[in-house]
Tab-separated table of C-alpha atoms in Angstrom:
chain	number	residue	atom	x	y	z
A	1004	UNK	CA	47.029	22.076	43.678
A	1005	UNK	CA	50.090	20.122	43.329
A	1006	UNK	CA	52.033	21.075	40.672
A	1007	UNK	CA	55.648	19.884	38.845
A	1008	UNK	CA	58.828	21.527	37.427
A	1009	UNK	CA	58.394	21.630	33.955
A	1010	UNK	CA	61.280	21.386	31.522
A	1011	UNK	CA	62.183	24.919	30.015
A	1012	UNK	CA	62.189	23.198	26.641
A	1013	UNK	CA	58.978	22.100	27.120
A	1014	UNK	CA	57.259	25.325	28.367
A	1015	UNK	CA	55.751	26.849	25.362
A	1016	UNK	CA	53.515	23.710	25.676
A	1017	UNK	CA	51.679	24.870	28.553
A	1018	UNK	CA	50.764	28.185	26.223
A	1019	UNK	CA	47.933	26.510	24.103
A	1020	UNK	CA	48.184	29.160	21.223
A	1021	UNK	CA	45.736	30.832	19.174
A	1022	UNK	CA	43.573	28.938	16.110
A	1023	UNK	CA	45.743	27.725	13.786
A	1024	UNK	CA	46.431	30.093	10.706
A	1025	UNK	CA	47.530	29.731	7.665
A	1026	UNK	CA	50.199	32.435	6.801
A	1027	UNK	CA	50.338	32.925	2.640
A	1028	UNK	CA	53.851	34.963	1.379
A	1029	UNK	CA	55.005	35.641	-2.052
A	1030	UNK	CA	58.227	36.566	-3.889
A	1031	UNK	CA	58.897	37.632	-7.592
A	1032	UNK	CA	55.517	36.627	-8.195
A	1033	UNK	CA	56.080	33.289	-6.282
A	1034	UNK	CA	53.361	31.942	-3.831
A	1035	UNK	CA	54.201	30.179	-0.625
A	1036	UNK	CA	52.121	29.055	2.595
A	1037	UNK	CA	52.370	27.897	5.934
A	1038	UNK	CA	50.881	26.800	8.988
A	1039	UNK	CA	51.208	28.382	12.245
A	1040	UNK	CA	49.440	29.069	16.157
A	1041	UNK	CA	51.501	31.488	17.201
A	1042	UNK	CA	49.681	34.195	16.811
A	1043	UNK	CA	47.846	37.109	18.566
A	1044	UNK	CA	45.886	40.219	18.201
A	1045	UNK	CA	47.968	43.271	19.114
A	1046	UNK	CA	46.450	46.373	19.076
A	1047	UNK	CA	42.917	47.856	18.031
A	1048	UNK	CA	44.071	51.254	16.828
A	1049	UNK	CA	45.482	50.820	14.531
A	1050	UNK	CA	44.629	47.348	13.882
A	1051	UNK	CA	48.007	44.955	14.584
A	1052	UNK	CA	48.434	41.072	14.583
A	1053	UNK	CA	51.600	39.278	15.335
A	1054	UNK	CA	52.433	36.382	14.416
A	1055	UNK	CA	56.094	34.528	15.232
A	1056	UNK	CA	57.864	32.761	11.955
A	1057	UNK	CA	60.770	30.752	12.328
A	1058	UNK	CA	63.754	32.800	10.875
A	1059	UNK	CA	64.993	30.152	9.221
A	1060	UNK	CA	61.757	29.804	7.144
A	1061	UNK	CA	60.833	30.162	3.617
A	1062	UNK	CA	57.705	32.427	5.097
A	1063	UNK	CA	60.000	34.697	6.990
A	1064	UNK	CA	62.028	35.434	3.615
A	1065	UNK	CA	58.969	36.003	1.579
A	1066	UNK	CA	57.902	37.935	4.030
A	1067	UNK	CA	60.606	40.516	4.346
A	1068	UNK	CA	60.910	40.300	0.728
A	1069	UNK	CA	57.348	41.410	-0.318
A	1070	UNK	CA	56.677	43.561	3.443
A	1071	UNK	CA	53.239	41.946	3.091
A	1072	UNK	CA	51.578	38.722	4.152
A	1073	UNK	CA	47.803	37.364	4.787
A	1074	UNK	CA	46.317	35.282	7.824
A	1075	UNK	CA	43.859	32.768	6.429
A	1076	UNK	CA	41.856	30.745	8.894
A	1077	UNK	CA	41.237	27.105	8.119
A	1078	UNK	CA	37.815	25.180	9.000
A	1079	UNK	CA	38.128	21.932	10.664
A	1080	UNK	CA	37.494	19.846	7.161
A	1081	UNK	CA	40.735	21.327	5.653
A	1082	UNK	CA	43.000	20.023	8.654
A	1083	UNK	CA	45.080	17.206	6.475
A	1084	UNK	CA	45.361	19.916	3.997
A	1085	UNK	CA	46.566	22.079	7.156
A	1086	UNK	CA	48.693	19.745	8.317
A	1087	UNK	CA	50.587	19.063	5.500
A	1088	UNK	CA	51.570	22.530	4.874
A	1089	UNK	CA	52.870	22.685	8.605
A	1090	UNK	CA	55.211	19.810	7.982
A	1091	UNK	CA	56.780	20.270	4.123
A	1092	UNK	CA	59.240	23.186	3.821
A	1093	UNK	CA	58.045	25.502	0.732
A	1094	UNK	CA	61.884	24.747	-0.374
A	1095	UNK	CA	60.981	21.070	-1.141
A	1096	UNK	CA	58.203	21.640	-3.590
A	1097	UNK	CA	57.240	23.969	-6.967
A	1098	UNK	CA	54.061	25.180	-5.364
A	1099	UNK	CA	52.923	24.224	-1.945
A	1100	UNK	CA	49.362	25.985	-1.799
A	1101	UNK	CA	49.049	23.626	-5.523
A	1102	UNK	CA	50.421	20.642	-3.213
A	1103	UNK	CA	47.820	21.483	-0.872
A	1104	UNK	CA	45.350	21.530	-2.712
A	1105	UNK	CA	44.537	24.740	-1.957
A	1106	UNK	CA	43.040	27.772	-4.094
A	1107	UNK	CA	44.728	31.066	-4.141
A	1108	UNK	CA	43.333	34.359	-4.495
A	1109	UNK	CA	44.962	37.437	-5.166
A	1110	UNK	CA	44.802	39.829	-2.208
A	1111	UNK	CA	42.881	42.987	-2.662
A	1112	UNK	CA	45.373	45.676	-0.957
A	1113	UNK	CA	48.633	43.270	-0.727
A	1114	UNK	CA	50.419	41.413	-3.478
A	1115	UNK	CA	49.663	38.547	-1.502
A	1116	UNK	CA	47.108	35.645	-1.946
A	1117	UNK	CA	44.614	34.933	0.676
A	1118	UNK	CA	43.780	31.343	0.353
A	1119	UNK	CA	39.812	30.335	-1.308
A	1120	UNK	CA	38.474	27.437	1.618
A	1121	UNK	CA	39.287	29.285	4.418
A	1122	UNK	CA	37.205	30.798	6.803
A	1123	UNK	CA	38.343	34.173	6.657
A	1124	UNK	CA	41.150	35.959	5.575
A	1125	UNK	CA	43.391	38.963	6.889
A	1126	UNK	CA	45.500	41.516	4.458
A	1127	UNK	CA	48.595	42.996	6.113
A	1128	UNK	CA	51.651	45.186	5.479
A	1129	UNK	CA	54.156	44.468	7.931
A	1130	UNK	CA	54.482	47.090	10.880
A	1131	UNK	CA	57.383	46.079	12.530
A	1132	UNK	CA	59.651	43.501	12.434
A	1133	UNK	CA	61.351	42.315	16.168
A	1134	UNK	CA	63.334	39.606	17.233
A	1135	UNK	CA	62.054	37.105	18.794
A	1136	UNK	CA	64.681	34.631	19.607
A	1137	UNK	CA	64.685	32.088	17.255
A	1138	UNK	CA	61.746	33.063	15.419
A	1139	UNK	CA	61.077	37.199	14.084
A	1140	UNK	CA	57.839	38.953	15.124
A	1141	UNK	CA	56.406	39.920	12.349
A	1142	UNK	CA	53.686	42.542	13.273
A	1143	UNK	CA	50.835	43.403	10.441
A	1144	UNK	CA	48.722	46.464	9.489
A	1145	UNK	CA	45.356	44.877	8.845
A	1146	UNK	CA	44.478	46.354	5.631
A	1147	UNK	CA	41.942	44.252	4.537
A	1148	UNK	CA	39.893	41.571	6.104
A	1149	UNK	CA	37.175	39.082	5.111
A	1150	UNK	CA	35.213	36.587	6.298
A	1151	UNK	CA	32.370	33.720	5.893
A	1152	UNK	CA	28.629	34.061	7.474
A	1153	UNK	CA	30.415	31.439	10.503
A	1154	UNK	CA	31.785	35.057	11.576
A	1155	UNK	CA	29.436	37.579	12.638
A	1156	UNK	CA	31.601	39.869	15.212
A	1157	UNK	CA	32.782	36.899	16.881
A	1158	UNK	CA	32.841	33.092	16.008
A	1159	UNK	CA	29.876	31.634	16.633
A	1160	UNK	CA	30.277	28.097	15.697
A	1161	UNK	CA	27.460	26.831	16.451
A	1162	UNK	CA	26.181	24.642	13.118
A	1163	UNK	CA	28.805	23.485	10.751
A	1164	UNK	CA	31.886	21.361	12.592
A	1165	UNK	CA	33.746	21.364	9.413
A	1166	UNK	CA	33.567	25.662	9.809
A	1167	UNK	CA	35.172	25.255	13.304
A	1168	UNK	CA	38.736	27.023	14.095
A	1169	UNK	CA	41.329	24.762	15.614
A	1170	UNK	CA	43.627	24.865	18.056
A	1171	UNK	CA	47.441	22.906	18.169
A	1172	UNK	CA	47.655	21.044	20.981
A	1173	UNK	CA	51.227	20.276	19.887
A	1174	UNK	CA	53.119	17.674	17.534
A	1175	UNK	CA	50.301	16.173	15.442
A	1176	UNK	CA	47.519	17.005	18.044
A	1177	UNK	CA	44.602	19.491	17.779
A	1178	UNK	CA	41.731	20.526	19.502
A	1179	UNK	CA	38.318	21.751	17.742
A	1180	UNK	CA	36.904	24.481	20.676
A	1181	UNK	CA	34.212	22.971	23.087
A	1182	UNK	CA	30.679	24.544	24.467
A	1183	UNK	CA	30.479	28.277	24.771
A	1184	UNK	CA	29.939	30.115	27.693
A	1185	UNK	CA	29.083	33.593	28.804
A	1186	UNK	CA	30.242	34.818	32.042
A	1187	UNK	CA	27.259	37.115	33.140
A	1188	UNK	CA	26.811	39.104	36.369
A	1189	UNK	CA	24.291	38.044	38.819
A	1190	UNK	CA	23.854	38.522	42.242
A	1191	UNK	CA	27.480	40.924	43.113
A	1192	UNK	CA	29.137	37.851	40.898
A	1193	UNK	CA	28.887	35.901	38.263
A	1194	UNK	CA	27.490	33.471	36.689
A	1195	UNK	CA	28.386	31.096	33.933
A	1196	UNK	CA	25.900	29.567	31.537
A	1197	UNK	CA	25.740	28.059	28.093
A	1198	UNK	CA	26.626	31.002	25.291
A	1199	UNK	CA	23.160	31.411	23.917
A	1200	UNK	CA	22.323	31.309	19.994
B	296	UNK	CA	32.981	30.249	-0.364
B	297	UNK	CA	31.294	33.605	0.252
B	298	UNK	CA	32.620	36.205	2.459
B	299	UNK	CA	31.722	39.541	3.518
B	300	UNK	CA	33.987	42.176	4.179
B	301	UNK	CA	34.919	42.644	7.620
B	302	UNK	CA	35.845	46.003	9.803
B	303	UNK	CA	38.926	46.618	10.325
B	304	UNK	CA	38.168	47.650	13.760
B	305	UNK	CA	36.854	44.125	14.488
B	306	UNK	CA	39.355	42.411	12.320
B	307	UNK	CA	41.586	41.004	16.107
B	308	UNK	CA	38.482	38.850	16.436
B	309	UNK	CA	39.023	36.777	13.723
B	310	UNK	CA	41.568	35.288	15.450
B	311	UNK	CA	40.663	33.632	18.331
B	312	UNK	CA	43.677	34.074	20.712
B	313	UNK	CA	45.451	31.707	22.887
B	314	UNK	CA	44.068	30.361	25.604
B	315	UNK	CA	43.117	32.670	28.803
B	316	UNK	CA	45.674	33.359	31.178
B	317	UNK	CA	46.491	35.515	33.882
B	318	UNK	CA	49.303	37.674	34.394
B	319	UNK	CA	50.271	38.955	37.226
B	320	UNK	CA	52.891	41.172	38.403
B	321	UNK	CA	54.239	43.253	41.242
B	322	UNK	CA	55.588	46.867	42.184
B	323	UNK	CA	57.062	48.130	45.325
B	324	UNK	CA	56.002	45.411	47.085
B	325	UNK	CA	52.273	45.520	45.460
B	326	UNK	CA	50.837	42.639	43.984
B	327	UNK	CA	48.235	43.058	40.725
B	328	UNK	CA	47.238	40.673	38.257
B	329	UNK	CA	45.519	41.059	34.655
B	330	UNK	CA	43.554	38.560	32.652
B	331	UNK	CA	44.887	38.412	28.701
B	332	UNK	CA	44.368	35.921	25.973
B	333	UNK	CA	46.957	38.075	23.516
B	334	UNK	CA	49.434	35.601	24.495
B	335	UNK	CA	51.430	33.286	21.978
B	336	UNK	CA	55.021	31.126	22.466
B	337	UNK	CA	57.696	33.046	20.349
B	338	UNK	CA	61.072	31.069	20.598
B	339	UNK	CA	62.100	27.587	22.245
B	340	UNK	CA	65.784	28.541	21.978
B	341	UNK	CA	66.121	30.823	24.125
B	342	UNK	CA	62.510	29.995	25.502
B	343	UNK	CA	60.225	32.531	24.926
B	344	UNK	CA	56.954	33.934	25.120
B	345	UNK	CA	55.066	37.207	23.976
B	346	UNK	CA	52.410	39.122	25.712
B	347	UNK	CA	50.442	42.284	24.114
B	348	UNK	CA	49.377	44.474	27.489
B	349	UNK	CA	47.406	47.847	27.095
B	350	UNK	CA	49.909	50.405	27.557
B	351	UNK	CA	47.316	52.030	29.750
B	352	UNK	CA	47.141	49.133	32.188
B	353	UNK	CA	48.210	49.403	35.363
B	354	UNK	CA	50.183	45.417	34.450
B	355	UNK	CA	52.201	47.620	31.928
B	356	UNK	CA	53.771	50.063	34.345
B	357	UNK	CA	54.535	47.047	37.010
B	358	UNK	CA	56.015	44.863	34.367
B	359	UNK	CA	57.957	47.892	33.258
B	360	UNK	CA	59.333	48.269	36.894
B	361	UNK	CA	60.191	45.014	37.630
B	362	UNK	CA	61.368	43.592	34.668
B	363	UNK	CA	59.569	40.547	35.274
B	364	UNK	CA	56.124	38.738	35.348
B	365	UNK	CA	54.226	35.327	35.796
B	366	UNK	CA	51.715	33.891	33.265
B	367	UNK	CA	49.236	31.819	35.338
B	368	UNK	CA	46.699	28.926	33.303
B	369	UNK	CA	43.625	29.170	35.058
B	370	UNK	CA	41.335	25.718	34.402
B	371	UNK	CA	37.711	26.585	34.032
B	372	UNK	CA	36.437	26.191	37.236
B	373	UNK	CA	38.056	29.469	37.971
B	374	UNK	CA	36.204	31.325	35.321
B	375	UNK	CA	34.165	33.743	37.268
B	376	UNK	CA	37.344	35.255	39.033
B	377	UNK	CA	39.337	35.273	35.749
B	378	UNK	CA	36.575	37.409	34.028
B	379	UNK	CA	36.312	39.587	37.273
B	380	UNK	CA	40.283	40.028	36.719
B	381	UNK	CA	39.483	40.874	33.637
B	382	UNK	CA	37.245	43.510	34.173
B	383	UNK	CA	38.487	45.919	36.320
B	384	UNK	CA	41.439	47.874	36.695
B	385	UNK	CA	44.020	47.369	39.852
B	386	UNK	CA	43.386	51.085	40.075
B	387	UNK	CA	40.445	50.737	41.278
B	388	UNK	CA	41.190	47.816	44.171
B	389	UNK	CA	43.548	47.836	46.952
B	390	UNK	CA	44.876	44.166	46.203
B	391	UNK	CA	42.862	42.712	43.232
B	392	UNK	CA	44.360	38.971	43.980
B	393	UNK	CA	42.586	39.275	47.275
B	394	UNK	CA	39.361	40.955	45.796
B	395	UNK	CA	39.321	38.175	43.377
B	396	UNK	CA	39.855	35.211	45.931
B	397	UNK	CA	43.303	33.952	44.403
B	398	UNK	CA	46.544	33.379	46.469
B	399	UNK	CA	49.692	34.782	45.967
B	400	UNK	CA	52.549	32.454	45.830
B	401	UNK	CA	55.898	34.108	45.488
B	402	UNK	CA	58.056	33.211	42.178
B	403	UNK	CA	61.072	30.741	42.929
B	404	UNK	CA	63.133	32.531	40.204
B	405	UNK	CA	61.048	36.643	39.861
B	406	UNK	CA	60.195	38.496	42.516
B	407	UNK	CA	56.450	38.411	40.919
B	408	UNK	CA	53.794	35.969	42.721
B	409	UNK	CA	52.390	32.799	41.041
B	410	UNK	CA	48.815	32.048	41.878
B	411	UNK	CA	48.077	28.960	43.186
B	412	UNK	CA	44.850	28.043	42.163
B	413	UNK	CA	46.221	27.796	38.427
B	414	UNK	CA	47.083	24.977	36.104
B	415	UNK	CA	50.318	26.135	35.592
B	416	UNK	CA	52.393	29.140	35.864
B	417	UNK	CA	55.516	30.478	33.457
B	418	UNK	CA	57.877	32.640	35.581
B	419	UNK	CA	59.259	35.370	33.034
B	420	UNK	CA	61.665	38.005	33.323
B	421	UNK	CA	61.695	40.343	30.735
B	422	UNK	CA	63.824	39.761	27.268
B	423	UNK	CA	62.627	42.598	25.489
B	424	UNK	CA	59.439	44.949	25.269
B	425	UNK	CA	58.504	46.468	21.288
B	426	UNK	CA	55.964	49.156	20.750
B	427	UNK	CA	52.659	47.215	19.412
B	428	UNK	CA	50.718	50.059	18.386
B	429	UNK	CA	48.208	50.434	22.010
B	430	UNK	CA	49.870	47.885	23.534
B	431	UNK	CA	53.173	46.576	24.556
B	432	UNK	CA	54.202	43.719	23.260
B	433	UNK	CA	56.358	41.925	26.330
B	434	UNK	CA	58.836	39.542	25.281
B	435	UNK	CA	59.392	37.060	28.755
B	436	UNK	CA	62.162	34.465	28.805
B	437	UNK	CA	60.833	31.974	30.752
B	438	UNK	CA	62.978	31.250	33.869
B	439	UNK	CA	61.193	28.551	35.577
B	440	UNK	CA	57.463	26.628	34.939
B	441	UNK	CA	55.132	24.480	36.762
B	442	UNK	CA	52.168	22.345	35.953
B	443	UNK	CA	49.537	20.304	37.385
B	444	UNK	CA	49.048	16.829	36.106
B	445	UNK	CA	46.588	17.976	33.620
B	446	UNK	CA	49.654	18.555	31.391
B	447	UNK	CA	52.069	15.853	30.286
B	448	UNK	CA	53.448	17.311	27.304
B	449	UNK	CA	50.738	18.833	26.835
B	450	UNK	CA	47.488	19.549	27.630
B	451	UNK	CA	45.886	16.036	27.807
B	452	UNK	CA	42.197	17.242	28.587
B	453	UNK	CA	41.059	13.871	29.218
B	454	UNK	CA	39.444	13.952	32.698
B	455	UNK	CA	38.313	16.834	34.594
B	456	UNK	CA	36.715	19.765	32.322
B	457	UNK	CA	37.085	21.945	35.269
B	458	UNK	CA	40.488	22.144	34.585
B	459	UNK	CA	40.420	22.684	30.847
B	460	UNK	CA	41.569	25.993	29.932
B	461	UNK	CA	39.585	28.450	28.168
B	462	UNK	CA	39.704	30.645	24.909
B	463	UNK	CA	37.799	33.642	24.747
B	464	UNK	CA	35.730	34.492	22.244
B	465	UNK	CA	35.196	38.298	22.720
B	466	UNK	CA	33.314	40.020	25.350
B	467	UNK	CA	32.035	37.992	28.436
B	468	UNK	CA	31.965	34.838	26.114
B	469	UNK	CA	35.081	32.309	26.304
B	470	UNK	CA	34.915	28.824	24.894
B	471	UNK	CA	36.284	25.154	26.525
B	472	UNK	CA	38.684	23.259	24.494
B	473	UNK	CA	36.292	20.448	22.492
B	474	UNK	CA	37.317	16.917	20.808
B	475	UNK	CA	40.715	16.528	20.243
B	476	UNK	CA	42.114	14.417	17.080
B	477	UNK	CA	45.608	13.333	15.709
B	478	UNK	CA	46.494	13.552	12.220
B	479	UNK	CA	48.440	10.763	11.460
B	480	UNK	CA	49.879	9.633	7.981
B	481	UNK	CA	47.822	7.339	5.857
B	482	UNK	CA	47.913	5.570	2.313
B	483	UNK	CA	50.111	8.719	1.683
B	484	UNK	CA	48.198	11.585	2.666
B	485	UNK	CA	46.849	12.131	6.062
B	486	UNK	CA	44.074	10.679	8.105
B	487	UNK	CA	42.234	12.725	10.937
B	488	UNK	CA	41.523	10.291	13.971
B	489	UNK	CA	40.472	11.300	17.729
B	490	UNK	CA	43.690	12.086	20.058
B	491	UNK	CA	43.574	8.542	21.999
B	492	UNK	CA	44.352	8.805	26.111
């Protein structure tokens, strides 16, 4: 295969991150929200995501204010509500999730909201806190987590588009995810066929 | 809309990762390679991305003695030897790359191979490694990347599904990157529109 140089700047491109998320934070009893992709599980005991903020970020502060934050994950039908949260800075308006247009909910275990439309919904206390360059890692404790009936172990999305995860392809691009497979063994190998209902 | 409480020890699957990668590294000479999803882009100043790696995988101690590693897209035609990668441990074959049917291609930039069948490959060389509970979390600044003409940007995904890449879902069951849309400004809100070519 004949590949190309790609531009260092540009690199983090070819990573197409996680579903987008939407990260809620709150200080002195203020409420905040943002949208982000990079994110990733970390460990299963105990149970650790990561997720990279921008330092310069409202989220980052509220975060390391508060030691807490929740991972809400958006259907496909809230995207303009998604997207606009990913390109306002919580410093320019009074209430972005109100902005939004979206509900929040107090947290169960974190003084934290999760968010009412999404999908599902993940309580954490931070873990750790590393640098990551220009952005911190914030790891989380999951604490808590919830979710709607589109989740059953894994997602199965296989009725409702509008209960699909996305994916950021990058600027104002996104991706819904595509057919399912399994990858089964057969014959020494494997085989791959349609992920069956 | 109603939710059920999830278990905390299935709570990483709410979040569907990043795409499916491989990473491979190297040791005394010894090539091995490890498929992950845990991946996400952490920094574009310095240029950075994060990997979580069981700390009982074989990739962990090479990446610890080198100090470097490759991330590798493979498109989806490849998906039978990225879940064999996957699936069993470089302890248990004398050169998995080979048992796998993928070519080694040595790094321009770390003494770690690229594989050539991929889409694209990041060479990284470690910027920092933080505990992440039962995995590492390996921070790589990427040193040098390459990409097929599948990405412009980024991923275009407008011609040849076998080389889309692939999220994974949990277990043997990955998913292909679906419909892709722009959301572009409209009448003062926004306005959700397929990505056009």
């Amino acid at each position: 295969m004949v590949k190309r140089e790609v531009a260092l700047e540009e690199a983090y491109r070819l990573l197409t991150p996680g579903m987008v998320v939407l990260i809620a934070s709150q200080r002195d009893g203020r409420n905040n929200v943002m949208t982000a992709s990079w994110q990733m599980p970390v460990s299963k005991e105990p149970p650790l995501v990561a997720v990279a903020i921008a330092k310069k970020h409202l989220t980052a502060e509220y975060i390391q204010a508060t030691g807490a934050f929740t991972v809400n994950v958006p259907g496909f039908s809230l995207l303009p509500k998604v997207h606009f949260c990913g390109t306002i800075s919580g410093r320019k308006v009074k209430d972005k999730l109100e902005e939004a247009g979206l509900t929040p909910v107090p947290g169960k275990k974190v003084p934290v909201p999760l968010i009412k439309e999404c999908l599902a919904g993940l309580e954490c206390r931070v873990w750790n806190t590393y640098d990551g360059g220009d952005h911190y890692i914030f790891v989380g404790e999951v604490v808590r987590a919830e979710a709607s009936e589109a989740f059953d172990g894994f997602w199965r999305l296989k009725d409702n588009q509008d209960e699909y995860p996305v994916h950021h392809l990058g600027g104002p691009h996104y991706y819904l995810p595509g057919p399912s497979v399994s990858v089964l063994p057969k014959d020494g190998g494997f085989e791959v066929t349609p992920l069956k209902p």
